[in-house]
PDB file of C-alpha atoms in Angstrom:
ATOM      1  CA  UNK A   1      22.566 -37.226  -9.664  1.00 40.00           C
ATOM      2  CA  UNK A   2      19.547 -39.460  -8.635  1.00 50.00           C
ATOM      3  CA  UNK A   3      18.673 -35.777  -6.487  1.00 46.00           C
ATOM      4  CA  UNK A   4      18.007 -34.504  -9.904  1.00 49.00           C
ATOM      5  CA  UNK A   5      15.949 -36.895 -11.449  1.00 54.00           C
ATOM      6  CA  UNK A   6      14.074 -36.973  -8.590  1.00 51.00           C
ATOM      7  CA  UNK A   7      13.241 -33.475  -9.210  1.00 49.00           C
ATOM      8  CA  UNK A   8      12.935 -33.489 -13.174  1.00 56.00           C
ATOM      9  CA  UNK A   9      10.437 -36.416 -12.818  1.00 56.00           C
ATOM     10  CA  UNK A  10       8.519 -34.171 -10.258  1.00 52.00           C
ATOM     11  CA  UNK A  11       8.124 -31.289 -12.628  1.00 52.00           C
ATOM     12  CA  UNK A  12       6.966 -34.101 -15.373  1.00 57.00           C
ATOM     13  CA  UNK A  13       4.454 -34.924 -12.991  1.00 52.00           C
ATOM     14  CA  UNK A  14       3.167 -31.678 -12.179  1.00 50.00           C
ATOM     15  CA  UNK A  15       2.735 -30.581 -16.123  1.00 54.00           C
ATOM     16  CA  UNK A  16       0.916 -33.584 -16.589  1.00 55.00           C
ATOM     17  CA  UNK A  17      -1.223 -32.582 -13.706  1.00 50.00           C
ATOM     18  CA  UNK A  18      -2.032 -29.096 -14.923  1.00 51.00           C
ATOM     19  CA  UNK A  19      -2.788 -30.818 -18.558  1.00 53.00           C
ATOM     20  CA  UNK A  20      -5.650 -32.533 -17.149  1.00 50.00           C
ATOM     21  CA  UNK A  21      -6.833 -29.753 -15.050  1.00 48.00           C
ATOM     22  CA  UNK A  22      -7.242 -27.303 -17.563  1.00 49.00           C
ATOM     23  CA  UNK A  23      -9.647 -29.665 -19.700  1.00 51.00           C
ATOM     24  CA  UNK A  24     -11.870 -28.912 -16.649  1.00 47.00           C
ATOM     25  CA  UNK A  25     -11.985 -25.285 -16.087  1.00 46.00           C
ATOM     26  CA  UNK A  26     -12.953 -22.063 -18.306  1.00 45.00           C
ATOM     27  CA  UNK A  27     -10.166 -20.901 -20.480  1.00 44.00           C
ATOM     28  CA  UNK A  28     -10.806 -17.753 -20.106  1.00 53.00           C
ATOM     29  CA  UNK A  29     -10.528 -17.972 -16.358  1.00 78.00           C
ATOM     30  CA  UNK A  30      -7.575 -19.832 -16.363  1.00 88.00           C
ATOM     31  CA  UNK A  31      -3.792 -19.147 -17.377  1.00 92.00           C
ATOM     32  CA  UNK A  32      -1.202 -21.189 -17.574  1.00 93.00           C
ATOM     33  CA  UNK A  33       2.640 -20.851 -17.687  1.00 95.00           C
ATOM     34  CA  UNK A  34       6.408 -21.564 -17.391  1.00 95.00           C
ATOM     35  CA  UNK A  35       9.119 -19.828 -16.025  1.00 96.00           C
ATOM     36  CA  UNK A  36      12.349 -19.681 -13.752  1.00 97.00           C
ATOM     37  CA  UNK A  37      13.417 -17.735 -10.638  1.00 97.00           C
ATOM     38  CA  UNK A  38      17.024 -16.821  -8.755  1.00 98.00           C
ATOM     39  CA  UNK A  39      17.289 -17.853  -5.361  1.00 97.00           C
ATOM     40  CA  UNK A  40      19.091 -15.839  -2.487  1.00 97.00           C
ATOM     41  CA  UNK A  41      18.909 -18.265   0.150  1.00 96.00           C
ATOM     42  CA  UNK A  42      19.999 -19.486   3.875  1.00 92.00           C
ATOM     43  CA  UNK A  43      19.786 -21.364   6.344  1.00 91.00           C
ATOM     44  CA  UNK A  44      18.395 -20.228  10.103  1.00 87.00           C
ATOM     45  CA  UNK A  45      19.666 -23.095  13.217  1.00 84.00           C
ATOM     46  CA  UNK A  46      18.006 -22.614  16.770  1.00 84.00           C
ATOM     47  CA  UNK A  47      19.385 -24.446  19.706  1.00 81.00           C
ATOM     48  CA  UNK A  48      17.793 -26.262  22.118  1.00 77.00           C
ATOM     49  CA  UNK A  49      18.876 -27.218  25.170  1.00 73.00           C
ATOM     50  CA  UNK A  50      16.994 -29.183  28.315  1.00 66.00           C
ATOM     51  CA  UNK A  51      13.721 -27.558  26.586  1.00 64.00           C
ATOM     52  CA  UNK A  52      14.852 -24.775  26.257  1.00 69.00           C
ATOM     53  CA  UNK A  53      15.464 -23.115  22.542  1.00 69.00           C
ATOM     54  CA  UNK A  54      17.685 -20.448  21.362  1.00 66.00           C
ATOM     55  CA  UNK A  55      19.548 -19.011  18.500  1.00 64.00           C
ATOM     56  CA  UNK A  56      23.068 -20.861  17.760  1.00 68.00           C
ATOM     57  CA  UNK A  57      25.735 -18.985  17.380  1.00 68.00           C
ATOM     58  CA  UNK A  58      26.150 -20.714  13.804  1.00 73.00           C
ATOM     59  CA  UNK A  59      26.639 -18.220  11.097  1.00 82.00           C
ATOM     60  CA  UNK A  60      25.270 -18.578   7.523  1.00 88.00           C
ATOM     61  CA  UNK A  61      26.551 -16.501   4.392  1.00 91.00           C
ATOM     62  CA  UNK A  62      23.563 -16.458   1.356  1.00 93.00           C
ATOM     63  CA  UNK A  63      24.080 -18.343  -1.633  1.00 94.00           C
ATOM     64  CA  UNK A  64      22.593 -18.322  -4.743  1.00 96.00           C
ATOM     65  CA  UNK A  65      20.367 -20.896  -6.716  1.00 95.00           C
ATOM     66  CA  UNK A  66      17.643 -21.696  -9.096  1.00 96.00           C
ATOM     67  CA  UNK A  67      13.956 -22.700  -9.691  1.00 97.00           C
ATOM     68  CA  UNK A  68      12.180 -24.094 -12.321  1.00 96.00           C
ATOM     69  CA  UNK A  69       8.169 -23.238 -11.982  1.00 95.00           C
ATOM     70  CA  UNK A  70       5.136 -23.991 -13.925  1.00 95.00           C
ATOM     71  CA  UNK A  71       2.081 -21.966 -13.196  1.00 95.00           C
ATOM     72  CA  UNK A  72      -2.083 -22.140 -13.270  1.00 94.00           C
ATOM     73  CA  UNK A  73      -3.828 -18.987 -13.163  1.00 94.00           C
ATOM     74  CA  UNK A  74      -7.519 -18.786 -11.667  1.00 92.00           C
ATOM     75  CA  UNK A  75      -8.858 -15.502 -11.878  1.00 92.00           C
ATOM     76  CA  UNK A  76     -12.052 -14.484  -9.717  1.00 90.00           C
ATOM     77  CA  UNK A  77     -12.584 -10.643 -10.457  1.00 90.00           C
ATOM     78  CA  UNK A  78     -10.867  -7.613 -11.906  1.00 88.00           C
ATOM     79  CA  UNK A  79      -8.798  -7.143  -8.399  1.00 91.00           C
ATOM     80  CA  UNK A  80      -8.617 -10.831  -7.339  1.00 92.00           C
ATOM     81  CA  UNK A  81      -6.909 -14.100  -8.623  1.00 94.00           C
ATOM     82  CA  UNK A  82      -5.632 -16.935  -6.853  1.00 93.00           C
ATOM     83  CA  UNK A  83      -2.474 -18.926  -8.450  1.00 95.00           C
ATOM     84  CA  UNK A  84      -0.898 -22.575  -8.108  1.00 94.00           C
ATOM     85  CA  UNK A  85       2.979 -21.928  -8.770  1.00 95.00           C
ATOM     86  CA  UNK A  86       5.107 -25.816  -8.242  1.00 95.00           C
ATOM     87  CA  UNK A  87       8.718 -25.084  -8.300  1.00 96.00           C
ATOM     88  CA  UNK A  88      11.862 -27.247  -8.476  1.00 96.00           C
ATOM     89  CA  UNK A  89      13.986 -25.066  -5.793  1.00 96.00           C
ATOM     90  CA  UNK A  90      17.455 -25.429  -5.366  1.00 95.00           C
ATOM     91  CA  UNK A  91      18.651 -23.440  -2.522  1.00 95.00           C
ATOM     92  CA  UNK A  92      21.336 -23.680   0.315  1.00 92.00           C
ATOM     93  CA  UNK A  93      23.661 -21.631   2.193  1.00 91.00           C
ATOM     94  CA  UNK A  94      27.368 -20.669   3.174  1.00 91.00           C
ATOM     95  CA  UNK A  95      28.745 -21.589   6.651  1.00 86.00           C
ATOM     96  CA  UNK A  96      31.295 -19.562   8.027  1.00 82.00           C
ATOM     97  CA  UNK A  97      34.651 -20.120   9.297  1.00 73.00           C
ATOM     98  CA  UNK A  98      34.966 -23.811   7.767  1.00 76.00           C
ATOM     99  CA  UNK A  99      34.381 -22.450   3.897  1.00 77.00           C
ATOM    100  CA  UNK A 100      31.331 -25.258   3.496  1.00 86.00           C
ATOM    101  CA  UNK A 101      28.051 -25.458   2.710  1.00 89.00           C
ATOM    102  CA  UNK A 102      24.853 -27.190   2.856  1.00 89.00           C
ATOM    103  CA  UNK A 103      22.638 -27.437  -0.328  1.00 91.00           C
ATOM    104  CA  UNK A 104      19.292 -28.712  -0.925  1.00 91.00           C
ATOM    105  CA  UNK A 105      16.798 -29.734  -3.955  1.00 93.00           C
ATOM    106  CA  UNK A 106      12.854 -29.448  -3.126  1.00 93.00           C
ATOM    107  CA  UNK A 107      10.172 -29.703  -4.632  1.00 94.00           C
ATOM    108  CA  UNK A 108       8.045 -27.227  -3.652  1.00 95.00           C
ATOM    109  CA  UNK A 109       4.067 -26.673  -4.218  1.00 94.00           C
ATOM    110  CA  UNK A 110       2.710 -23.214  -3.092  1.00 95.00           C
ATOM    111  CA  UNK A 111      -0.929 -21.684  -3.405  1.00 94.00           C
ATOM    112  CA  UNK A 112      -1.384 -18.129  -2.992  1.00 95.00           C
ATOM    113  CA  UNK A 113      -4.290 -15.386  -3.245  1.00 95.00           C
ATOM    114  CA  UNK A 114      -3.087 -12.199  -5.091  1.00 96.00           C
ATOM    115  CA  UNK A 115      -4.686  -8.503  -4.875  1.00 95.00           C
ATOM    116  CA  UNK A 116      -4.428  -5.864  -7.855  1.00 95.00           C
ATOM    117  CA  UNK A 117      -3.170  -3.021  -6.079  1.00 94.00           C
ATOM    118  CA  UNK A 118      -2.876  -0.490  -9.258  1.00 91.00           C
ATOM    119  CA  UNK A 119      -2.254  -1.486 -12.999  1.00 90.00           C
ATOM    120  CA  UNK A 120      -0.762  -4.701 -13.271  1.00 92.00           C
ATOM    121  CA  UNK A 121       0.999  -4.345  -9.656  1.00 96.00           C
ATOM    122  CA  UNK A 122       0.077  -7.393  -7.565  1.00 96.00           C
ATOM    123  CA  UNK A 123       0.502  -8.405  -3.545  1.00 97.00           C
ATOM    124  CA  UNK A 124       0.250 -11.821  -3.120  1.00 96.00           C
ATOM    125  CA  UNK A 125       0.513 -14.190  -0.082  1.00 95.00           C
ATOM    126  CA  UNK A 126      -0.333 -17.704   0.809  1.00 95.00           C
ATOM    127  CA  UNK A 127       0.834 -21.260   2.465  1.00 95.00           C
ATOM    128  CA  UNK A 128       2.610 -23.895   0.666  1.00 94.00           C
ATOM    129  CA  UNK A 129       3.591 -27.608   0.978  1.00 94.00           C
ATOM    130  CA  UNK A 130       8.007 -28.405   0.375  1.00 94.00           C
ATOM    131  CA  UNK A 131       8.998 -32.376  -0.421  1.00 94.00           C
ATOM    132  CA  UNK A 132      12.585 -32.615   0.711  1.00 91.00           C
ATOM    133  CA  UNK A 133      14.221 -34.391  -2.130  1.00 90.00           C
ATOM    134  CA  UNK A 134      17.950 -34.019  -0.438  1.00 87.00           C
ATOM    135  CA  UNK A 135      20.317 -32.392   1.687  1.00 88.00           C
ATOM    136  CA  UNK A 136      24.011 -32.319   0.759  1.00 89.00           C
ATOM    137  CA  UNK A 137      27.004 -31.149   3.128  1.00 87.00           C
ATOM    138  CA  UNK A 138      30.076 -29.812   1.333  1.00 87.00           C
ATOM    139  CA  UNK A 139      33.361 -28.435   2.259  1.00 82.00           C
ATOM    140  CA  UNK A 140      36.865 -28.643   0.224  1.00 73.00           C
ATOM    141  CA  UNK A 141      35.592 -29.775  -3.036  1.00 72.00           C
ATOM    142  CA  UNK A 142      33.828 -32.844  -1.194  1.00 80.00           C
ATOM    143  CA  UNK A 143      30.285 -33.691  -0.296  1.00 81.00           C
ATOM    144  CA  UNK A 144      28.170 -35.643   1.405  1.00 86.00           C
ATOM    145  CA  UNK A 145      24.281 -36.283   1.002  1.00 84.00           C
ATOM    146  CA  UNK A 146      22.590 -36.420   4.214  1.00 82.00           C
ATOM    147  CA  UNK A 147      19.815 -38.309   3.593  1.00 75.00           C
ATOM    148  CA  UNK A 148      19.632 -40.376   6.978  1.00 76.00           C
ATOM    149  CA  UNK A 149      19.411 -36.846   9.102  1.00 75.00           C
ATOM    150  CA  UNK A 150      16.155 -36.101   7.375  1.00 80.00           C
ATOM    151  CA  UNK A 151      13.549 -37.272   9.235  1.00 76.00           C
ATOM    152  CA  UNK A 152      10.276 -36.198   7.530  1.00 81.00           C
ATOM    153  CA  UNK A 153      10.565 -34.946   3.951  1.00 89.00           C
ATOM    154  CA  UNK A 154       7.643 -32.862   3.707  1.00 93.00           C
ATOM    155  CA  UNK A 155       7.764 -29.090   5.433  1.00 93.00           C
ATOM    156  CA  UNK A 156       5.360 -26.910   5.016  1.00 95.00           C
ATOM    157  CA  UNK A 157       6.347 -22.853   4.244  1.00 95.00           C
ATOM    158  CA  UNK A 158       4.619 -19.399   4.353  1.00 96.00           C
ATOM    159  CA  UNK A 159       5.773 -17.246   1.557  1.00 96.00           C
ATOM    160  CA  UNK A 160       4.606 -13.220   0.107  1.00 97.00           C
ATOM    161  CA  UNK A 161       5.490 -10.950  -2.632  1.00 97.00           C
ATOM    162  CA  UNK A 162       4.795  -8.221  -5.070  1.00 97.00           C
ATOM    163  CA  UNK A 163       4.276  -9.128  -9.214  1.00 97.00           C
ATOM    164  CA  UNK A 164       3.998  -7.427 -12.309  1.00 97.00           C
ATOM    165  CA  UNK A 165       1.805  -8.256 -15.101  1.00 95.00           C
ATOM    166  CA  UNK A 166       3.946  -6.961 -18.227  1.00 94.00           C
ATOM    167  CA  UNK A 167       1.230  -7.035 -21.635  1.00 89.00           C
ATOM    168  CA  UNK A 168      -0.326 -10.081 -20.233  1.00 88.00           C
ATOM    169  CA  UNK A 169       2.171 -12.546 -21.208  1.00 91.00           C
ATOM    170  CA  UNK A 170       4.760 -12.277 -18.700  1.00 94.00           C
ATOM    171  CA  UNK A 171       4.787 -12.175 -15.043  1.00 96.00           C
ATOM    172  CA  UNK A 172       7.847 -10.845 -13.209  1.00 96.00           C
ATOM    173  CA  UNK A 173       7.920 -11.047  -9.805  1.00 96.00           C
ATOM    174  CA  UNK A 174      10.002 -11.073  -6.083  1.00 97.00           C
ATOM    175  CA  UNK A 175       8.813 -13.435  -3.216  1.00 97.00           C
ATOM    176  CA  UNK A 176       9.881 -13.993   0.512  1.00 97.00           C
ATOM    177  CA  UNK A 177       9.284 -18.195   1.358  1.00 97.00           C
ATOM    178  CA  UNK A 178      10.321 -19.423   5.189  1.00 95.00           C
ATOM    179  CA  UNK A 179      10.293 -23.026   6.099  1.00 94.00           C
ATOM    180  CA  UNK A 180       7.979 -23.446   9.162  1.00 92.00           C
ATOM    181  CA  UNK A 181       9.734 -27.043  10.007  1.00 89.00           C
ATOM    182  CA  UNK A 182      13.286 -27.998  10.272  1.00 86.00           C
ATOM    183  CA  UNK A 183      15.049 -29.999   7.460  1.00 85.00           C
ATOM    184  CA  UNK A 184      17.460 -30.796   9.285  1.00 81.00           C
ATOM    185  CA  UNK A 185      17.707 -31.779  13.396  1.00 78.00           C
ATOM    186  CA  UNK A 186      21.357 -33.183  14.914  1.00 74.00           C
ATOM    187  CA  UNK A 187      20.330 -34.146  18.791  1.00 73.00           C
ATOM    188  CA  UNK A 188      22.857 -34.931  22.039  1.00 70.00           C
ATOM    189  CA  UNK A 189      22.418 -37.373  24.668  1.00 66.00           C
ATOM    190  CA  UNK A 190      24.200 -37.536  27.761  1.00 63.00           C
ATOM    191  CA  UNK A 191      25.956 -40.674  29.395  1.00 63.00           C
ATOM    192  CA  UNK A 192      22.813 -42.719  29.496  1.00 67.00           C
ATOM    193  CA  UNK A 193      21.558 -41.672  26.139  1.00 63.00           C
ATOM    194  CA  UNK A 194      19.091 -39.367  27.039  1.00 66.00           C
ATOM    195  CA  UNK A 195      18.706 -36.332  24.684  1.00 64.00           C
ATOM    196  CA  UNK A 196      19.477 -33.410  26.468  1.00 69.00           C
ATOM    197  CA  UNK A 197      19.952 -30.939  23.136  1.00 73.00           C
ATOM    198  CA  UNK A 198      19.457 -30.561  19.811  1.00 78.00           C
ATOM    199  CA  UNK A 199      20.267 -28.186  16.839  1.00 81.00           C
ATOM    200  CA  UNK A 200      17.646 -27.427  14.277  1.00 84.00           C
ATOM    201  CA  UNK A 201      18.282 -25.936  10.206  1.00 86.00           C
ATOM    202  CA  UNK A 202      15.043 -24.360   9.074  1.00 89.00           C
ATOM    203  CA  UNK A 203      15.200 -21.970   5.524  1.00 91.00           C
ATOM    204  CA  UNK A 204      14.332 -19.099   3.670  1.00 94.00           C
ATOM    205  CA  UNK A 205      14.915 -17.597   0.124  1.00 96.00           C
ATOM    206  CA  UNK A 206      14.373 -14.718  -1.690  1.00 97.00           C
ATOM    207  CA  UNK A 207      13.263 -15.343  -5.128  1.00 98.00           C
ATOM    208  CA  UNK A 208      13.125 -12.829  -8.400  1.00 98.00           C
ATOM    209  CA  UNK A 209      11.085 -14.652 -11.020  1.00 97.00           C
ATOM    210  CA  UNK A 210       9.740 -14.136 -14.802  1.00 97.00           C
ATOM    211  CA  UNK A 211       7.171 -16.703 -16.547  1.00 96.00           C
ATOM    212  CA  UNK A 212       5.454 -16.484 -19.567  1.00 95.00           C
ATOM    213  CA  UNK A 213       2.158 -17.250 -19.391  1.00 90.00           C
ATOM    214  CA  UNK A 214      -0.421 -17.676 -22.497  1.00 84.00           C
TER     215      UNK A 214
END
């Protein structure tokens, strides 16, 4: 439970943010909104042994989860406008062969530049920053949150998509967003504790998404 209030007092935050931001900035150059998205996500693991990395033989089924999103709007030109899009994300994924799964809340910040390609179709790409708010293990109707594995909280992600503007007040929309650091790293040592291996989780999700902007 303290996972999610983590996360609701995140969005708070960011609302409050965008409040004050749009006191500074154009109205009509500037669009605000609030929406939610389904997640399809997993989990990727590599394998590294003596330096040397590979992929495990760990195999992931997709899940699916949620995000809550605010957005802010900047438009530059008929074809251009750039967009700041936080997101409460809660994604995960299966693991084969033991029926569990690992599950995690983030709170994620992207910023991406989008291009009109015809109508109200938009491309849009960028780089975003992820704050790890928890990891939890479960299998057989227990779980576990794996706080102590997590060494640095914040991960930064790549993400891309296509939108549609429908009348101007809501924008639907499917995005691709990869992790570029692990969230999780388990390492072996050998007999005189020297680390000899690890196994890194990075992730990715899918994400369909409507908000309503004004």
């Amino acid at each position: 439970m303290n996972v999610f209030k983590v996360a609701i007092a995140g969005l708070g935050f960011l609302l409050f943010s965008f409040s004050l931001f749009s006191q500074e900035v154009a109205p009509k150059k500037m669009k605000y909104g609030i929406g939610m998205g389904i997640n399809y996500s997993k989990y990727h693991s590599t394998f590294t042994y003596k330096g040397e990395s590979s992929p495990s033989l760990q195999e992931f089924d997709p899940i699916i989860g949620f995000s809550l999103l605010c957005s802010a709007e900047r438009t530059f030109s008929d074809r251009l406008k750039s967009t700041l899009r936080p997101e409460i994300a809660f994604v995960g994924t299966g693991i084969k062969g033991i029926d569990g799964n690992l599950t995690n809340v983030s709170v994620v910040i992207p910023i991406s530049l989008h291009a009109r390609l015809v109508d109200q179709f938009y491309m849009h790409g960028g780089v975003g920053i992820e704050y790890l708010a928890g990891v939890t293990a479960g299998r057989d109707g227990d779980s576990d949150l794996l706080t102590d594995n997590i060494d640095n909280r914040w991960i930064p992600s790549v993400h891309g998509g296509i939108s549609y503007v429908v009348s101007n007040l809501v924008d639907i929309g499917i995005k691709y967003n990869y992790n570029l650091k692990s969230l999780l790293e388990f390492s072996g040592t050998d007999g005189d504790g020297e680390t000899i291996g690890s196994l890194n989780y990075t992730s990715s999700y899918f994400q369909f998404s409507a908000i309503l902007r004004q």
